[in-house]
């Protein structure tokens, strides 16, 4: 799901007649352009799926060092606005890091029609149960593939999903799946805005059916300021599910930043979802103790070139760039601002690797190398005479 761009920033973009800085506001990363994360042994594989296994699912794998077998977290993505094919590969890097630390291999398949996965996106309109089951078909294919791998422990598996992926995970839990011990539902559901569709009612009805056929316990996590699923709707879905016999527990937490729907993709969201997730994992007999060290992502050191809020001290920028930097200073960390001697600039907030995304945004408009000026609460621009780097740290 895509967050809305704030009116202030939208006005700024229109005033500048430049759309490219606005692209950096998406909390979901453009993962296709991000480097693979060596800390987590990240790799991309193509998983066979579909009738006769003629389709392939672009799948990200994170794993601890060693041959395994490792317990598995099979994670499922949501759907952003727009055509599915234009949605970039999802990583949920902060979640992946926490599970790799605990000895899990993490698999994140892009379902049919998304990103570089082949096949067509399955859309059943207001038929919410059909939508959930259609997406679960690819999750089942990814699960079957994972169970055949020597590095996966087929008896210790957790299936998780965010937004539409959470609904798909609950649909998968209507099956008897040996080795799958639990489901993690992060803001699960689907919003369909179309004439004649009572999407909330249809969603509640489908969740009742999913609960009636449920075989696997689940933990649900919904925040108070979720832009898609209000607390009242989340409770309605939970009651529909458990009232039909589904096994679930609900963590209804408070507001998270500008939109709780994006909690899982935020660096700061870990403190919200991890404690309850660990308790649930322990309850279903899955490991929770950290057994592998994963280094924190590198970050450029503060140089104290200038005070961060000293807009006049930022080099190269003209009036438009300084207006953009003023907007950047209003954003919460994680965030990054990059600029170039050409006067180009770009910034990013939230999500994965804002430093890399800010640099990429700047570089698209610059013939000269872009450099990071500010990361989080620090100015990292090199002091006079110091060596300069044209790339930021990657996650």
GROMACS .gro file of C-alpha atoms in nm:
model
  395
    1UNK     CA    1   0.000   0.000   0.000
    2UNK     CA    2   0.127   0.348  -0.081
    3UNK     CA    3   0.109   0.624   0.181
    4UNK     CA    4  -0.038   0.955   0.077
    5UNK     CA    5   0.196   1.243   0.006
    6UNK     CA    6   0.138   1.528   0.247
    7UNK     CA    7  -0.033   1.839   0.108
    8UNK     CA    8   0.269   2.052   0.198
    9UNK     CA    9   0.507   1.834   0.002
   10UNK     CA   10   0.263   1.799  -0.289
   11UNK     CA   11   0.242   2.178  -0.313
   12UNK     CA   12   0.618   2.202  -0.304
   13UNK     CA   13   0.653   1.948  -0.584
   14UNK     CA   14   0.396   2.122  -0.800
   15UNK     CA   15   0.552   2.458  -0.736
   16UNK     CA   16   0.890   2.330  -0.844
   17UNK     CA   17   0.749   2.143  -1.143
   18UNK     CA   18   0.970   1.855  -1.036
   19UNK     CA   19   0.814   1.518  -0.962
   20UNK     CA   20   1.131   1.331  -0.887
   21UNK     CA   21   1.178   1.437  -0.521
   22UNK     CA   22   0.823   1.321  -0.446
   23UNK     CA   23   0.917   0.969  -0.540
   24UNK     CA   24   1.144   0.950  -0.238
   25UNK     CA   25   0.848   0.979  -0.002
   26UNK     CA   26   0.730   0.623  -0.049
   27UNK     CA   27   0.783   0.422   0.264
   28UNK     CA   28   0.804   0.104   0.059
   29UNK     CA   29   1.150   0.069  -0.097
   30UNK     CA   30   1.239   0.046  -0.464
   31UNK     CA   31   1.405  -0.283  -0.375
   32UNK     CA   32   1.501  -0.370  -0.729
   33UNK     CA   33   1.764  -0.092  -0.717
   34UNK     CA   34   1.898  -0.170  -0.369
   35UNK     CA   35   2.214  -0.381  -0.335
   36UNK     CA   36   2.181  -0.730  -0.190
   37UNK     CA   37   2.252  -0.734   0.182
   38UNK     CA   38   2.563  -0.938   0.253
   39UNK     CA   39   2.497  -0.921   0.628
   40UNK     CA   40   2.192  -1.143   0.575
   41UNK     CA   41   2.326  -1.352   0.285
   42UNK     CA   42   2.048  -1.207   0.070
   43UNK     CA   43   1.985  -1.371  -0.264
   44UNK     CA   44   1.709  -1.377  -0.526
   45UNK     CA   45   1.578  -1.704  -0.662
   46UNK     CA   46   1.295  -1.795  -0.899
   47UNK     CA   47   1.050  -2.041  -0.741
   48UNK     CA   48   0.833  -2.263  -0.966
   49UNK     CA   49   0.457  -2.214  -0.927
   50UNK     CA   50   0.126  -2.231  -1.110
   51UNK     CA   51  -0.032  -2.507  -1.314
   52UNK     CA   52   0.238  -2.748  -1.423
   53UNK     CA   53   0.491  -2.524  -1.245
   54UNK     CA   54   0.509  -2.312  -1.560
   55UNK     CA   55   0.523  -1.986  -1.366
   56UNK     CA   56   0.807  -1.853  -1.152
   57UNK     CA   57   0.796  -1.635  -0.842
   58UNK     CA   58   1.071  -1.381  -0.782
   59UNK     CA   59   1.170  -1.472  -0.427
   60UNK     CA   60   1.409  -1.306  -0.184
   61UNK     CA   61   1.592  -1.534   0.057
   62UNK     CA   62   1.776  -1.430   0.373
   63UNK     CA   63   1.960  -1.697   0.571
   64UNK     CA   64   2.213  -1.747   0.846
   65UNK     CA   65   2.559  -1.873   0.761
   66UNK     CA   66   2.590  -2.249   0.738
   67UNK     CA   67   2.411  -2.540   0.574
   68UNK     CA   68   2.109  -2.558   0.805
   69UNK     CA   69   1.849  -2.688   0.823
   70UNK     CA   70   1.699  -2.369   0.965
   71UNK     CA   71   1.345  -2.291   1.082
   72UNK     CA   72   1.158  -2.096   0.815
   73UNK     CA   73   0.969  -1.769   0.809
   74UNK     CA   74   0.765  -1.750   0.489
   75UNK     CA   75   0.671  -1.381   0.454
   76UNK     CA   76   0.405  -1.239   0.221
   77UNK     CA   77   0.375  -0.888   0.081
   78UNK     CA   78   0.076  -0.659   0.037
   79UNK     CA   79  -0.038  -0.475  -0.273
   80UNK     CA   80   0.051  -0.114  -0.339
   81UNK     CA   81  -0.168   0.113  -0.548
   82UNK     CA   82  -0.138   0.069  -0.924
   83UNK     CA   83  -0.056  -0.227  -1.148
   84UNK     CA   84   0.090  -0.526  -0.967
   85UNK     CA   85   0.369  -0.563  -1.223
   86UNK     CA   86   0.507  -0.221  -1.128
   87UNK     CA   87   0.543  -0.317  -0.761
   88UNK     CA   88   0.907  -0.366  -0.671
   89UNK     CA   89   1.049  -0.669  -0.495
   90UNK     CA   90   0.966  -0.657  -0.126
   91UNK     CA   91   1.225  -0.731   0.145
   92UNK     CA   92   1.094  -0.630   0.490
   93UNK     CA   93   1.459  -0.597   0.581
   94UNK     CA   94   1.409  -0.507   0.948
   95UNK     CA   95   1.188  -0.809   1.008
   96UNK     CA   96   1.425  -1.033   0.811
   97UNK     CA   97   1.722  -0.921   1.021
   98UNK     CA   98   1.546  -1.006   1.348
   99UNK     CA   99   1.454  -1.353   1.230
  100UNK     CA  100   1.799  -1.428   1.086
  101UNK     CA  101   1.945  -1.328   1.423
  102UNK     CA  102   1.726  -1.598   1.574
  103UNK     CA  103   1.847  -1.861   1.331
  104UNK     CA  104   1.565  -1.851   1.075
  105UNK     CA  105   1.585  -1.857   0.699
  106UNK     CA  106   1.341  -1.600   0.558
  107UNK     CA  107   1.170  -1.635   0.220
  108UNK     CA  108   0.964  -1.356   0.059
  109UNK     CA  109   0.802  -1.460  -0.269
  110UNK     CA  110   0.647  -1.204  -0.500
  111UNK     CA  111   0.319  -1.357  -0.605
  112UNK     CA  112   0.206  -1.408  -0.967
  113UNK     CA  113   0.191  -1.085  -1.163
  114UNK     CA  114   0.403  -0.885  -0.914
  115UNK     CA  115   0.752  -0.751  -0.985
  116UNK     CA  116   0.950  -1.005  -1.193
  117UNK     CA  117   0.722  -1.298  -1.112
  118UNK     CA  118   0.552  -1.440  -1.419
  119UNK     CA  119   0.183  -1.516  -1.458
  120UNK     CA  120  -0.110  -1.282  -1.414
  121UNK     CA  121  -0.224  -1.102  -1.101
  122UNK     CA  122  -0.546  -1.267  -0.976
  123UNK     CA  123  -0.820  -1.013  -0.913
  124UNK     CA  124  -1.166  -1.123  -0.800
  125UNK     CA  125  -1.300  -0.775  -0.734
  126UNK     CA  126  -1.529  -0.763  -0.431
  127UNK     CA  127  -1.509  -1.141  -0.383
  128UNK     CA  128  -1.276  -1.119  -0.084
  129UNK     CA  129  -1.261  -1.493  -0.022
  130UNK     CA  130  -1.171  -1.550  -0.387
  131UNK     CA  131  -0.898  -1.287  -0.360
  132UNK     CA  132  -0.751  -1.447  -0.047
  133UNK     CA  133  -0.757  -1.797  -0.192
  134UNK     CA  134  -0.612  -1.679  -0.521
  135UNK     CA  135  -0.311  -1.527  -0.346
  136UNK     CA  136  -0.271  -1.825  -0.113
  137UNK     CA  137  -0.213  -2.049  -0.414
  138UNK     CA  138   0.128  -1.892  -0.472
  139UNK     CA  139   0.211  -1.903  -0.101
  140UNK     CA  140   0.140  -2.275  -0.107
  141UNK     CA  141   0.374  -2.318  -0.405
  142UNK     CA  142   0.652  -2.129  -0.224
  143UNK     CA  143   0.596  -2.341   0.086
  144UNK     CA  144   0.620  -2.664  -0.116
  145UNK     CA  145   0.945  -2.544  -0.270
  146UNK     CA  146   1.089  -2.447   0.068
  147UNK     CA  147   1.009  -2.784   0.220
  148UNK     CA  148   1.221  -2.954  -0.049
  149UNK     CA  149   1.533  -2.753   0.034
  150UNK     CA  150   1.803  -2.906   0.253
  151UNK     CA  151   1.851  -2.573   0.434
  152UNK     CA  152   1.490  -2.560   0.557
  153UNK     CA  153   1.361  -2.751   0.860
  154UNK     CA  154   1.021  -2.872   0.734
  155UNK     CA  155   0.894  -2.923   1.089
  156UNK     CA  156   0.949  -2.564   1.208
  157UNK     CA  157   0.772  -2.314   0.983
  158UNK     CA  158   0.589  -1.986   1.042
  159UNK     CA  159   0.388  -1.812   0.771
  160UNK     CA  160   0.346  -1.435   0.794
  161UNK     CA  161   0.199  -1.157   0.586
  162UNK     CA  162   0.142  -0.783   0.581
  163UNK     CA  163  -0.183  -0.629   0.452
  164UNK     CA  164  -0.303  -0.837   0.154
  165UNK     CA  165  -0.025  -1.082   0.243
  166UNK     CA  166  -0.169  -1.125   0.592
  167UNK     CA  167  -0.504  -1.218   0.442
  168UNK     CA  168  -0.330  -1.465   0.210
  169UNK     CA  169  -0.151  -1.621   0.508
  170UNK     CA  170  -0.484  -1.668   0.688
  171UNK     CA  171  -0.627  -1.830   0.376
  172UNK     CA  172  -0.332  -2.069   0.370
  173UNK     CA  173  -0.410  -2.157   0.733
  174UNK     CA  174  -0.738  -2.318   0.624
  175UNK     CA  175  -0.528  -2.611   0.504
  176UNK     CA  176  -0.364  -2.884   0.708
  177UNK     CA  177   0.004  -2.807   0.662
  178UNK     CA  178   0.251  -3.032   0.844
  179UNK     CA  179   0.529  -2.834   1.007
  180UNK     CA  180   0.353  -2.496   0.988
  181UNK     CA  181   0.309  -2.401   1.351
  182UNK     CA  182   0.170  -2.049   1.335
  183UNK     CA  183   0.066  -1.747   1.131
  184UNK     CA  184   0.161  -1.382   1.185
  185UNK     CA  185  -0.098  -1.139   1.050
  186UNK     CA  186   0.030  -0.781   1.026
  187UNK     CA  187  -0.258  -0.544   0.936
  188UNK     CA  188  -0.413  -0.815   0.721
  189UNK     CA  189  -0.692  -0.743   0.478
  190UNK     CA  190  -0.778  -0.590   0.143
  191UNK     CA  191  -0.956  -0.270   0.047
  192UNK     CA  192  -1.145  -0.270  -0.283
  193UNK     CA  193  -1.295   0.062  -0.389
  194UNK     CA  194  -1.540  -0.015  -0.666
  195UNK     CA  195  -1.907   0.070  -0.730
  196UNK     CA  196  -2.150  -0.156  -0.547
  197UNK     CA  197  -1.883  -0.313  -0.326
  198UNK     CA  198  -1.930  -0.303   0.051
  199UNK     CA  199  -1.567  -0.399   0.095
  200UNK     CA  200  -1.574  -0.392   0.475
  201UNK     CA  201  -1.878  -0.617   0.490
  202UNK     CA  202  -1.733  -0.850   0.228
  203UNK     CA  203  -1.406  -0.858   0.417
  204UNK     CA  204  -1.576  -0.949   0.747
  205UNK     CA  205  -1.776  -1.225   0.576
  206UNK     CA  206  -1.463  -1.374   0.421
  207UNK     CA  207  -1.281  -1.365   0.755
  208UNK     CA  208  -1.569  -1.556   0.911
  209UNK     CA  209  -1.522  -1.828   0.649
  210UNK     CA  210  -1.147  -1.832   0.701
  211UNK     CA  211  -1.207  -1.873   1.073
  212UNK     CA  212  -1.453  -2.159   1.023
  213UNK     CA  213  -1.189  -2.360   0.834
  214UNK     CA  214  -0.887  -2.246   1.033
  215UNK     CA  215  -0.629  -2.508   1.131
  216UNK     CA  216  -0.330  -2.301   1.245
  217UNK     CA  217  -0.310  -2.051   1.537
  218UNK     CA  218  -0.235  -1.690   1.453
  219UNK     CA  219  -0.123  -1.361   1.605
  220UNK     CA  220  -0.283  -1.044   1.468
  221UNK     CA  221  -0.125  -0.698   1.498
  222UNK     CA  222  -0.316  -0.380   1.403
  223UNK     CA  223  -0.230  -0.020   1.494
  224UNK     CA  224  -0.471   0.255   1.597
  225UNK     CA  225  -0.393   0.489   1.305
  226UNK     CA  226  -0.388   0.229   1.028
  227UNK     CA  227  -0.498   0.412   0.712
  228UNK     CA  228  -0.674   0.104   0.571
  229UNK     CA  229  -0.814  -0.084   0.868
  230UNK     CA  230  -0.948   0.121   1.159
  231UNK     CA  231  -0.950  -0.023   1.512
  232UNK     CA  232  -1.325  -0.087   1.479
  233UNK     CA  233  -1.279  -0.274   1.152
  234UNK     CA  234  -0.982  -0.474   1.285
  235UNK     CA  235  -1.193  -0.579   1.585
  236UNK     CA  236  -1.482  -0.668   1.353
  237UNK     CA  237  -1.257  -0.890   1.143
  238UNK     CA  238  -1.110  -1.055   1.452
  239UNK     CA  239  -1.456  -1.121   1.598
  240UNK     CA  240  -1.575  -1.264   1.267
  241UNK     CA  241  -1.274  -1.494   1.252
  242UNK     CA  242  -1.277  -1.616   1.612
  243UNK     CA  243  -1.656  -1.626   1.630
  244UNK     CA  244  -1.650  -1.889   1.358
  245UNK     CA  245  -1.395  -2.097   1.545
  246UNK     CA  246  -1.067  -1.951   1.427
  247UNK     CA  247  -0.774  -1.958   1.669
  248UNK     CA  248  -0.619  -1.614   1.702
  249UNK     CA  249  -0.502  -1.349   1.945
  250UNK     CA  250  -0.511  -0.978   1.870
  251UNK     CA  251  -0.256  -0.712   1.962
  252UNK     CA  252  -0.428  -0.378   1.906
  253UNK     CA  253  -0.149  -0.126   1.961
  254UNK     CA  254  -0.159   0.251   1.958
  255UNK     CA  255  -0.074   0.501   1.684
  256UNK     CA  256   0.254   0.452   1.500
  257UNK     CA  257   0.407   0.754   1.330
  258UNK     CA  258   0.193   0.877   1.040
  259UNK     CA  259   0.041   0.539   0.953
  260UNK     CA  260   0.043   0.214   1.150
  261UNK     CA  261  -0.014   0.024   0.827
  262UNK     CA  262   0.357   0.079   0.761
  263UNK     CA  263   0.483  -0.038   1.101
  264UNK     CA  264   0.646  -0.354   0.969
  265UNK     CA  265   0.848  -0.167   0.709
  266UNK     CA  266   0.986   0.082   0.960
  267UNK     CA  267   1.310   0.058   1.151
  268UNK     CA  268   1.132   0.187   1.461
  269UNK     CA  269   0.845  -0.059   1.419
  270UNK     CA  270   1.058  -0.346   1.551
  271UNK     CA  271   1.000  -0.230   1.909
  272UNK     CA  272   0.624  -0.252   1.848
  273UNK     CA  273   0.583  -0.595   1.689
  274UNK     CA  274   0.882  -0.796   1.813
  275UNK     CA  275   0.795  -0.851   2.184
  276UNK     CA  276   0.447  -0.991   2.109
  277UNK     CA  277   0.586  -1.193   1.819
  278UNK     CA  278   0.850  -1.351   2.042
  279UNK     CA  279   0.586  -1.450   2.297
  280UNK     CA  280   0.375  -1.607   2.024
  281UNK     CA  281   0.673  -1.791   1.873
  282UNK     CA  282   0.766  -1.930   2.211
  283UNK     CA  283   0.408  -2.045   2.266
  284UNK     CA  284   0.405  -2.244   1.941
  285UNK     CA  285   0.747  -2.399   2.001
  286UNK     CA  286   0.955  -2.184   1.767
  287UNK     CA  287   1.297  -2.042   1.858
  288UNK     CA  288   1.327  -1.688   1.994
  289UNK     CA  289   1.682  -1.670   2.130
  290UNK     CA  290   1.936  -1.476   1.925
  291UNK     CA  291   2.200  -1.717   1.800
  292UNK     CA  292   2.358  -1.524   1.510
  293UNK     CA  293   2.518  -1.182   1.507
  294UNK     CA  294   2.395  -0.947   1.237
  295UNK     CA  295   2.588  -0.623   1.225
  296UNK     CA  296   2.394  -0.300   1.212
  297UNK     CA  297   2.386  -0.141   0.869
  298UNK     CA  298   2.677   0.102   0.822
  299UNK     CA  299   2.605   0.471   0.852
  300UNK     CA  300   2.834   0.763   0.765
  301UNK     CA  301   2.973   0.942   1.071
  302UNK     CA  302   2.869   1.291   1.167
  303UNK     CA  303   3.117   1.553   1.045
  304UNK     CA  304   2.973   1.864   1.215
  305UNK     CA  305   3.008   2.054   0.889
  306UNK     CA  306   2.719   2.270   1.011
  307UNK     CA  307   2.421   2.258   1.240
  308UNK     CA  308   2.156   2.043   1.080
  309UNK     CA  309   1.889   2.312   1.088
  310UNK     CA  310   2.122   2.576   0.937
  311UNK     CA  311   1.960   2.586   0.594
  312UNK     CA  312   2.186   2.865   0.469
  313UNK     CA  313   2.494   2.647   0.530
  314UNK     CA  314   2.388   2.373   0.288
  315UNK     CA  315   2.615   2.407  -0.017
  316UNK     CA  316   2.515   2.427  -0.387
  317UNK     CA  317   2.140   2.453  -0.336
  318UNK     CA  318   1.931   2.726  -0.491
  319UNK     CA  319   1.599   2.846  -0.355
  320UNK     CA  320   1.405   2.539  -0.464
  321UNK     CA  321   1.657   2.302  -0.305
  322UNK     CA  322   1.658   2.495   0.020
  323UNK     CA  323   1.279   2.477   0.029
  324UNK     CA  324   1.308   2.101  -0.012
  325UNK     CA  325   1.565   2.079   0.267
  326UNK     CA  326   1.329   2.276   0.492
  327UNK     CA  327   1.059   2.013   0.427
  328UNK     CA  328   1.313   1.735   0.492
  329UNK     CA  329   1.389   1.877   0.837
  330UNK     CA  330   1.024   1.825   0.935
  331UNK     CA  331   1.047   1.450   0.874
  332UNK     CA  332   1.126   1.192   1.142
  333UNK     CA  333   1.417   0.950   1.123
  334UNK     CA  334   1.515   0.738   0.947
  335UNK     CA  335   1.577   0.995   0.678
  336UNK     CA  336   1.851   1.113   0.443
  337UNK     CA  337   1.920   1.415   0.220
  338UNK     CA  338   2.164   1.410  -0.072
  339UNK     CA  339   2.289   1.681  -0.303
  340UNK     CA  340   2.534   1.749  -0.584
  341UNK     CA  341   2.759   2.031  -0.700
  342UNK     CA  342   2.521   2.058  -0.995
  343UNK     CA  343   2.251   2.186  -0.757
  344UNK     CA  344   2.049   1.864  -0.775
  345UNK     CA  345   1.905   1.716  -0.457
  346UNK     CA  346   1.694   1.427  -0.331
  347UNK     CA  347   1.566   1.302   0.002
  348UNK     CA  348   1.399   0.995   0.146
  349UNK     CA  349   1.236   0.899   0.472
  350UNK     CA  350   1.122   0.577   0.639
  351UNK     CA  351   1.136   0.234   0.477
  352UNK     CA  352   1.456   0.064   0.377
  353UNK     CA  353   1.787   0.236   0.310
  354UNK     CA  354   1.674   0.599   0.290
  355UNK     CA  355   2.038   0.693   0.233
  356UNK     CA  356   2.061   0.483  -0.083
  357UNK     CA  357   1.722   0.604  -0.206
  358UNK     CA  358   1.809   0.970  -0.144
  359UNK     CA  359   2.131   0.933  -0.341
  360UNK     CA  360   1.950   0.761  -0.627
  361UNK     CA  361   1.685   1.032  -0.636
  362UNK     CA  362   1.951   1.301  -0.653
  363UNK     CA  363   2.163   1.117  -0.909
  364UNK     CA  364   1.873   1.082  -1.152
  365UNK     CA  365   1.886   1.461  -1.199
  366UNK     CA  366   2.259   1.520  -1.175
  367UNK     CA  367   2.547   1.478  -1.417
  368UNK     CA  368   2.786   1.514  -1.123
  369UNK     CA  369   2.818   1.270  -0.830
  370UNK     CA  370   2.570   1.311  -0.546
  371UNK     CA  371   2.674   1.287  -0.182
  372UNK     CA  372   2.485   1.253   0.142
  373UNK     CA  373   2.448   1.578   0.333
  374UNK     CA  374   2.233   1.468   0.628
  375UNK     CA  375   2.134   1.129   0.772
  376UNK     CA  376   1.883   1.103   1.056
  377UNK     CA  377   1.983   1.379   1.302
  378UNK     CA  378   2.339   1.435   1.179
  379UNK     CA  379   2.515   1.632   0.906
  380UNK     CA  380   2.757   1.396   0.729
  381UNK     CA  381   2.886   1.631   0.458
  382UNK     CA  382   3.268   1.611   0.447
  383UNK     CA  383   3.469   1.892   0.595
  384UNK     CA  384   3.696   2.094   0.371
  385UNK     CA  385   3.996   1.885   0.273
  386UNK     CA  386   3.840   1.557   0.380
  387UNK     CA  387   3.787   1.279   0.133
  388UNK     CA  388   3.431   1.253   0.004
  389UNK     CA  389   3.229   0.944  -0.073
  390UNK     CA  390   2.964   0.945  -0.345
  391UNK     CA  391   2.758   0.664  -0.197
  392UNK     CA  392   2.586   0.606   0.132
  393UNK     CA  393   2.563   0.296   0.347
  394UNK     CA  394   2.333   0.014   0.232
  395UNK     CA  395   2.109  -0.212   0.431
   0.00000   0.00000   0.00000
